[in-house]
Amino acid sequence: MRVLLTGSSGWLGRFLAPMLRAAGHEPVGLDVVPGTHTVIVASVADRTAIDRAFADHGIEAVVHGGALHKPDIARYPAQAFVDTNVTGTLNLLEAAAAAAHDRFIFTSTTSLMIRADVRAGKDGGATEAWWLDEDFGPLRPRNIYGVTKLAAEHLCRLYHELHGFDVAILRTGRFFPEDDDTHSEPSGPNLKANEFLNRRLTVEDAARAHIAALERAKGLGCETFILSAPPPFSRDEAADLIADAPAVIAHHFPDAAELYAARGWTLPPHIDRVYDPGRVERLLDYRFDTDFAAILSALRDDAPLPFAHDPDYVSPMVAGG
């Protein structure tokens, strides 16, 4: 299948493009900056460029991963988010409808689920961890990034209803390699390891899930999926996760504290939200390769950590000015 892959020069795109090719597809990369896997240098906000890409390359399906992201809020005005994340998505949906496509894959974000009260967590008076699945609501995104991604999701649902093609909306958890832009403690690798308990996945798992959605979307209608490493917890542990997360973690992983201490790491004192990827496992028969147990296994064996950490990483768009 000839697939238009937007965001092909970005962190997800550099993994997804070769995986698509290995799966027997022909990715046609589109991004605003050049890259190894980028064939078309253009913005998704440019409808003429999108139409030309469809016509010149015989596009059969779209995997729309290109977007402005949360760190871009400090660099770009709100209108740029509307142009890229909303108008860009509309351009692709209209082109897909005109080409009579039967599926559309959209990369969204779990960030749009984090309302002010969810973000406040234990400090805001929460008595149990928020359990975040696809039915969680109401959705009240707290910044322009979340607002525009939610608007783009609504466009995906609308075009599914208007034109009948199947849509997979993939709300991805964290998989960026750089340090967190709001938290400095604990250290980068320690924080990333902790997040595999409740809100992170590897970029490789994110890429493989996109391929699973592309290949299994037919007949699903319009479905939203959360992508995050499967948490070891159950919903009935939500209160304990707020009160004493290390004790809950010790119940599931008795040697976690010892393994962490040997590296000078700390476990989270409390966990205020848990992403539940159960739907993608059920409906797409998808399994994640890396979870918190895999992190501990690497620590036991003194093996390389199974996730990317690069504090010097900058997006190609930022690097290119």
mmCIF file of N, CA, C and O in Angstrom, residues 81-143:
data_model
loop_
_atom_site.group_PDB
_atom_site.id
_atom_site.type_symbol
_atom_site.label_atom_id
_atom_site.label_comp_id
_atom_site.label_asym_id
_atom_site.label_seq_id
_atom_site.Cartn_x
_atom_site.Cartn_y
_atom_site.Cartn_z
ATOM 1 N N PHE A 81 -0.634 26.603 15.362
ATOM 2 C CA PHE A 81 -1.189 25.321 15.780
ATOM 3 C C PHE A 81 -2.494 25.030 15.048
ATOM 4 O O PHE A 81 -2.751 23.893 14.638
ATOM 5 N N VAL A 82 -3.317 26.057 14.869
ATOM 6 C CA VAL A 82 -4.569 25.873 14.130
ATOM 7 C C VAL A 82 -4.269 25.527 12.673
ATOM 8 O O VAL A 82 -4.865 24.599 12.099
ATOM 9 N N ASP A 83 -3.321 26.230 12.079
ATOM 10 C CA ASP A 83 -2.988 25.989 10.673
ATOM 11 C C ASP A 83 -2.480 24.561 10.465
ATOM 12 O O ASP A 83 -2.912 23.860 9.531
ATOM 13 N N THR A 84 -1.550 24.137 11.317
ATOM 14 C CA THR A 84 -0.922 22.824 11.133
ATOM 15 C C THR A 84 -1.810 21.694 11.632
ATOM 16 O O THR A 84 -2.080 20.734 10.903
ATOM 17 N N ASN A 85 -2.275 21.798 12.866
ATOM 18 C CA ASN A 85 -2.956 20.665 13.488
ATOM 19 C C ASN A 85 -4.419 20.522 13.068
ATOM 20 O O ASN A 85 -4.939 19.407 13.039
ATOM 21 N N VAL A 86 -5.076 21.638 12.764
ATOM 22 C CA VAL A 86 -6.488 21.566 12.395
ATOM 23 C C VAL A 86 -6.655 21.645 10.876
ATOM 24 O O VAL A 86 -7.164 20.709 10.247
ATOM 25 N N THR A 87 -6.195 22.744 10.280
ATOM 26 C CA THR A 87 -6.345 22.876 8.830
ATOM 27 C C THR A 87 -5.574 21.789 8.093
ATOM 28 O O THR A 87 -6.059 21.233 7.094
ATOM 29 N N GLY A 88 -4.388 21.446 8.595
ATOM 30 C CA GLY A 88 -3.607 20.382 7.964
ATOM 31 C C GLY A 88 -4.342 19.060 7.965
ATOM 32 O O GLY A 88 -4.352 18.334 6.969
ATOM 33 N N THR A 89 -4.983 18.730 9.081
ATOM 34 C CA THR A 89 -5.757 17.490 9.161
ATOM 35 C C THR A 89 -6.950 17.532 8.217
ATOM 36 O O THR A 89 -7.255 16.547 7.526
ATOM 37 N N LEU A 90 -7.627 18.681 8.165
ATOM 38 C CA LEU A 90 -8.761 18.834 7.247
ATOM 39 C C LEU A 90 -8.322 18.644 5.800
ATOM 40 O O LEU A 90 -8.996 17.957 5.017
ATOM 41 N N ASN A 91 -7.196 19.224 5.428
ATOM 42 C CA ASN A 91 -6.690 19.064 4.059
ATOM 43 C C ASN A 91 -6.487 17.593 3.706
ATOM 44 O O ASN A 91 -6.852 17.129 2.612
ATOM 45 N N LEU A 92 -5.913 16.840 4.629
ATOM 46 C CA LEU A 92 -5.646 15.420 4.376
ATOM 47 C C LEU A 92 -6.932 14.606 4.321
ATOM 48 O O LEU A 92 -7.083 13.709 3.480
ATOM 49 N N LEU A 93 -7.873 14.922 5.207
ATOM 50 C CA LEU A 93 -9.153 14.216 5.195
ATOM 51 C C LEU A 93 -9.918 14.480 3.900
ATOM 52 O O LEU A 93 -10.501 13.547 3.314
ATOM 53 N N GLU A 94 -9.917 15.723 3.446
ATOM 54 C CA GLU A 94 -10.616 16.038 2.195
ATOM 55 C C GLU A 94 -9.955 15.343 1.010
ATOM 56 O O GLU A 94 -10.643 14.827 0.115
ATOM 57 N N ALA A 95 -8.633 15.318 1.007
ATOM 58 C CA ALA A 95 -7.927 14.633 -0.084
ATOM 59 C C ALA A 95 -8.193 13.131 -0.037
ATOM 60 O O ALA A 95 -8.383 12.488 -1.084
ATOM 61 N N ALA A 96 -8.222 12.557 1.163
ATOM 62 C CA ALA A 96 -8.497 11.126 1.304
ATOM 63 C C ALA A 96 -9.913 10.804 0.839
ATOM 64 O O ALA A 96 -10.149 9.780 0.181
ATOM 65 N N ALA A 97 -10.859 11.667 1.182
ATOM 66 C CA ALA A 97 -12.241 11.447 0.750
ATOM 67 C C ALA A 97 -12.354 11.537 -0.770
ATOM 68 O O ALA A 97 -13.025 10.709 -1.405
ATOM 69 N N ALA A 98 -11.697 12.530 -1.367
ATOM 70 C CA ALA A 98 -11.742 12.687 -2.821
ATOM 71 C C ALA A 98 -11.122 11.495 -3.533
ATOM 72 O O ALA A 98 -11.538 11.133 -4.644
ATOM 73 N N ALA A 99 -10.123 10.873 -2.891
ATOM 74 C CA ALA A 99 -9.454 9.718 -3.492
ATOM 75 C C ALA A 99 -10.146 8.403 -3.144
ATOM 76 O O ALA A 99 -9.657 7.333 -3.522
ATOM 77 N N ALA A 100 -11.280 8.489 -2.422
ATOM 78 C CA ALA A 100 -12.062 7.308 -2.043
ATOM 79 C C ALA A 100 -11.256 6.313 -1.216
ATOM 80 O O ALA A 100 -11.364 5.095 -1.389
ATOM 81 N N HIS A 101 -10.455 6.839 -0.300
ATOM 82 C CA HIS A 101 -9.714 5.957 0.603
ATOM 83 C C HIS A 101 -10.677 5.215 1.536
ATOM 84 O O HIS A 101 -11.776 5.700 1.834
ATOM 85 N N ASP A 102 -10.231 4.063 2.025
ATOM 86 C CA ASP A 102 -11.081 3.294 2.937
ATOM 87 C C ASP A 102 -10.573 3.319 4.378
ATOM 88 O O ASP A 102 -11.178 2.707 5.253
ATOM 89 N N ARG A 103 -9.441 4.036 4.640
ATOM 90 C CA ARG A 103 -8.912 4.127 6.004
ATOM 91 C C ARG A 103 -8.065 5.383 6.163
ATOM 92 O O ARG A 103 -7.517 5.916 5.186
ATOM 93 N N PHE A 104 -7.976 5.848 7.415
ATOM 94 C CA PHE A 104 -7.198 7.049 7.732
ATOM 95 C C PHE A 104 -6.668 6.859 9.146
ATOM 96 O O PHE A 104 -7.437 6.567 10.071
ATOM 97 N N ILE A 105 -5.354 7.029 9.330
ATOM 98 C CA ILE A 105 -4.724 6.839 10.635
ATOM 99 C C ILE A 105 -4.224 8.186 11.134
ATOM 100 O O ILE A 105 -3.453 8.866 10.449
ATOM 101 N N PHE A 106 -4.677 8.558 12.323
ATOM 102 C CA PHE A 106 -4.356 9.876 12.881
ATOM 103 C C PHE A 106 -3.628 9.743 14.214
ATOM 104 O O PHE A 106 -4.118 9.076 15.126
ATOM 105 N N THR A 107 -2.468 10.362 14.311
ATOM 106 C CA THR A 107 -1.699 10.379 15.559
ATOM 107 C C THR A 107 -2.192 11.520 16.427
ATOM 108 O O THR A 107 -1.993 12.696 16.112
ATOM 109 N N SER A 108 -2.827 11.165 17.535
ATOM 110 C CA SER A 108 -3.271 12.172 18.492
ATOM 111 C C SER A 108 -2.404 12.064 19.747
ATOM 112 O O SER A 108 -1.280 11.553 19.692
ATOM 113 N N THR A 109 -2.906 12.527 20.871
ATOM 114 C CA THR A 109 -2.094 12.596 22.076
ATOM 115 C C THR A 109 -2.939 12.393 23.327
ATOM 116 O O THR A 109 -4.079 12.884 23.398
ATOM 117 N N THR A 110 -2.389 11.707 24.310
ATOM 118 C CA THR A 110 -3.054 11.597 25.606
ATOM 119 C C THR A 110 -3.060 12.938 26.332
ATOM 120 O O THR A 110 -3.838 13.126 27.268
ATOM 121 N N SER A 111 -2.231 13.868 25.891
ATOM 122 C CA SER A 111 -2.155 15.178 26.541
ATOM 123 C C SER A 111 -3.505 15.892 26.555
ATOM 124 O O SER A 111 -3.817 16.634 27.498
ATOM 125 N N LEU A 112 -4.327 15.670 25.544
ATOM 126 C CA LEU A 112 -5.605 16.382 25.475
ATOM 127 C C LEU A 112 -6.591 15.897 26.544
ATOM 128 O O LEU A 112 -7.629 16.519 26.782
ATOM 129 N N MET A 113 -6.254 14.802 27.229
ATOM 130 C CA MET A 113 -7.112 14.271 28.284
ATOM 131 C C MET A 113 -6.793 14.875 29.654
ATOM 132 O O MET A 113 -7.548 14.670 30.614
ATOM 133 N N ILE A 114 -5.677 15.611 29.728
ATOM 134 C CA ILE A 114 -5.210 16.084 31.031
ATOM 135 C C ILE A 114 -5.817 17.439 31.343
ATOM 136 O O ILE A 114 -5.254 18.497 31.031
ATOM 137 N N ARG A 115 -6.996 17.403 31.957
ATOM 138 C CA ARG A 115 -7.649 18.623 32.421
ATOM 139 C C ARG A 115 -6.886 19.184 33.613
ATOM 140 O O ARG A 115 -5.986 18.550 34.172
ATOM 141 N N ALA A 116 -7.296 20.380 34.037
ATOM 142 C CA ALA A 116 -6.641 21.014 35.174
ATOM 143 C C ALA A 116 -6.734 20.161 36.432
ATOM 144 O O ALA A 116 -5.761 20.046 37.191
ATOM 145 N N ASP A 117 -7.888 19.511 36.653
ATOM 146 C CA ASP A 117 -8.025 18.711 37.868
ATOM 147 C C ASP A 117 -7.201 17.432 37.800
ATOM 148 O O ASP A 117 -6.677 16.960 38.817
ATOM 149 N N VAL A 118 -7.026 16.868 36.606
ATOM 150 C CA VAL A 118 -6.170 15.693 36.463
ATOM 151 C C VAL A 118 -4.719 16.075 36.692
ATOM 152 O O VAL A 118 -3.967 15.380 37.384
ATOM 153 N N ARG A 119 -4.330 17.192 36.118
ATOM 154 C CA ARG A 119 -2.955 17.664 36.258
ATOM 155 C C ARG A 119 -2.624 17.979 37.715
ATOM 156 O O ARG A 119 -1.488 17.774 38.172
ATOM 157 N N ALA A 120 -3.595 18.479 38.472
ATOM 158 C CA ALA A 120 -3.354 18.856 39.863
ATOM 159 C C ALA A 120 -2.991 17.649 40.714
ATOM 160 O O ALA A 120 -2.205 17.743 41.653
ATOM 161 N N GLY A 121 -3.567 16.484 40.398
ATOM 162 C CA GLY A 121 -3.201 15.252 41.070
ATOM 163 C C GLY A 121 -3.319 15.309 42.573
ATOM 164 O O GLY A 121 -4.230 15.922 43.138
ATOM 165 N N LYS A 122 -2.370 14.674 43.262
ATOM 166 C CA LYS A 122 -2.408 14.605 44.718
ATOM 167 C C LYS A 122 -2.327 15.998 45.334
ATOM 168 O O LYS A 122 -3.003 16.283 46.333
ATOM 169 N N ASP A 123 -1.503 16.862 44.743
ATOM 170 C CA ASP A 123 -1.375 18.225 45.274
ATOM 171 C C ASP A 123 -2.683 18.990 45.181
ATOM 172 O O ASP A 123 -2.917 19.938 45.936
ATOM 173 N N GLY A 124 -3.533 18.590 44.245
ATOM 174 C CA GLY A 124 -4.829 19.243 44.095
ATOM 175 C C GLY A 124 -5.934 18.584 44.893
ATOM 176 O O GLY A 124 -7.105 18.936 44.738
ATOM 177 N N GLY A 125 -5.572 17.618 45.710
ATOM 178 C CA GLY A 125 -6.554 16.980 46.574
ATOM 179 C C GLY A 125 -7.088 15.656 46.080
ATOM 180 O O GLY A 125 -8.014 15.101 46.688
ATOM 181 N N ALA A 126 -6.537 15.106 44.981
ATOM 182 C CA ALA A 126 -7.008 13.817 44.480
ATOM 183 C C ALA A 126 -6.775 12.729 45.530
ATOM 184 O O ALA A 126 -5.704 12.666 46.148
ATOM 185 N N THR A 127 -7.751 11.874 45.723
ATOM 186 C CA THR A 127 -7.639 10.787 46.693
ATOM 187 C C THR A 127 -7.381 9.449 46.024
ATOM 188 O O THR A 127 -7.151 8.456 46.712
ATOM 189 N N GLU A 128 -7.431 9.419 44.714
ATOM 190 C CA GLU A 128 -7.072 8.219 43.979
ATOM 191 C C GLU A 128 -6.570 8.603 42.595
ATOM 192 O O GLU A 128 -6.848 9.698 42.097
ATOM 193 N N ALA A 129 -5.804 7.714 42.003
ATOM 194 C CA ALA A 129 -5.256 7.985 40.675
ATOM 195 C C ALA A 129 -6.381 8.017 39.647
ATOM 196 O O ALA A 129 -7.315 7.215 39.709
ATOM 197 N N TRP A 130 -6.280 8.948 38.708
ATOM 198 C CA TRP A 130 -7.217 8.985 37.591
ATOM 199 C C TRP A 130 -6.920 7.799 36.675
ATOM 200 O O TRP A 130 -5.777 7.545 36.320
ATOM 201 N N TRP A 131 -7.979 7.078 36.309
ATOM 202 C CA TRP A 131 -7.838 5.955 35.376
ATOM 203 C C TRP A 131 -8.312 6.434 34.015
ATOM 204 O O TRP A 131 -9.487 6.713 33.813
ATOM 205 N N LEU A 132 -7.370 6.572 33.082
ATOM 206 C CA LEU A 132 -7.656 7.234 31.814
ATOM 207 C C LEU A 132 -7.739 6.221 30.676
ATOM 208 O O LEU A 132 -6.739 5.698 30.205
ATOM 209 N N ASP A 133 -8.977 5.951 30.259
ATOM 210 C CA ASP A 133 -9.189 5.152 29.062
ATOM 211 C C ASP A 133 -9.914 6.000 28.025
ATOM 212 O O ASP A 133 -10.123 7.203 28.220
ATOM 213 N N GLU A 134 -10.306 5.385 26.918
ATOM 214 C CA GLU A 134 -10.871 6.161 25.809
ATOM 215 C C GLU A 134 -12.233 6.763 26.135
ATOM 216 O O GLU A 134 -12.685 7.680 25.431
ATOM 217 N N ASP A 135 -12.887 6.294 27.179
ATOM 218 C CA ASP A 135 -14.195 6.816 27.553
ATOM 219 C C ASP A 135 -14.107 7.934 28.596
ATOM 220 O O ASP A 135 -15.140 8.475 29.009
ATOM 221 N N PHE A 136 -12.897 8.285 28.999
ATOM 222 C CA PHE A 136 -12.736 9.334 30.006
ATOM 223 C C PHE A 136 -13.225 10.684 29.459
ATOM 224 O O PHE A 136 -13.002 11.027 28.305
ATOM 225 N N GLY A 137 -13.897 11.441 30.310
ATOM 226 C CA GLY A 137 -14.361 12.765 29.917
ATOM 227 C C GLY A 137 -15.031 13.456 31.094
ATOM 228 O O GLY A 137 -15.143 12.875 32.174
ATOM 229 N N PRO A 138 -15.500 14.683 30.908
ATOM 230 C CA PRO A 138 -15.380 15.459 29.667
ATOM 231 C C PRO A 138 -13.938 15.899 29.404
ATOM 232 O O PRO A 138 -13.149 16.045 30.342
ATOM 233 N N LEU A 139 -13.635 16.088 28.132
ATOM 234 C CA LEU A 139 -12.300 16.505 27.730
ATOM 235 C C LEU A 139 -12.229 18.027 27.700
ATOM 236 O O LEU A 139 -13.004 18.675 27.003
ATOM 237 N N ARG A 140 -11.286 18.566 28.459
ATOM 238 C CA ARG A 140 -11.076 20.017 28.503
ATOM 239 C C ARG A 140 -9.577 20.278 28.435
ATOM 240 O O ARG A 140 -8.922 20.518 29.465
ATOM 241 N N PRO A 141 -8.995 20.219 27.227
ATOM 242 C CA PRO A 141 -7.547 20.405 27.095
ATOM 243 C C PRO A 141 -7.103 21.733 27.702
ATOM 244 O O PRO A 141 -7.815 22.735 27.650
ATOM 245 N N ARG A 142 -5.883 21.736 28.241
ATOM 246 C CA ARG A 142 -5.412 22.895 29.002
ATOM 247 C C ARG A 142 -4.519 23.835 28.198
ATOM 248 O O ARG A 142 -4.060 24.847 28.718
ATOM 249 N N ASN A 143 -4.233 23.513 26.925
ATOM 250 C CA ASN A 143 -3.379 24.397 26.120
ATOM 251 C C ASN A 143 -3.766 24.275 24.646
ATOM 252 O O ASN A 143 -4.589 23.431 24.266
#
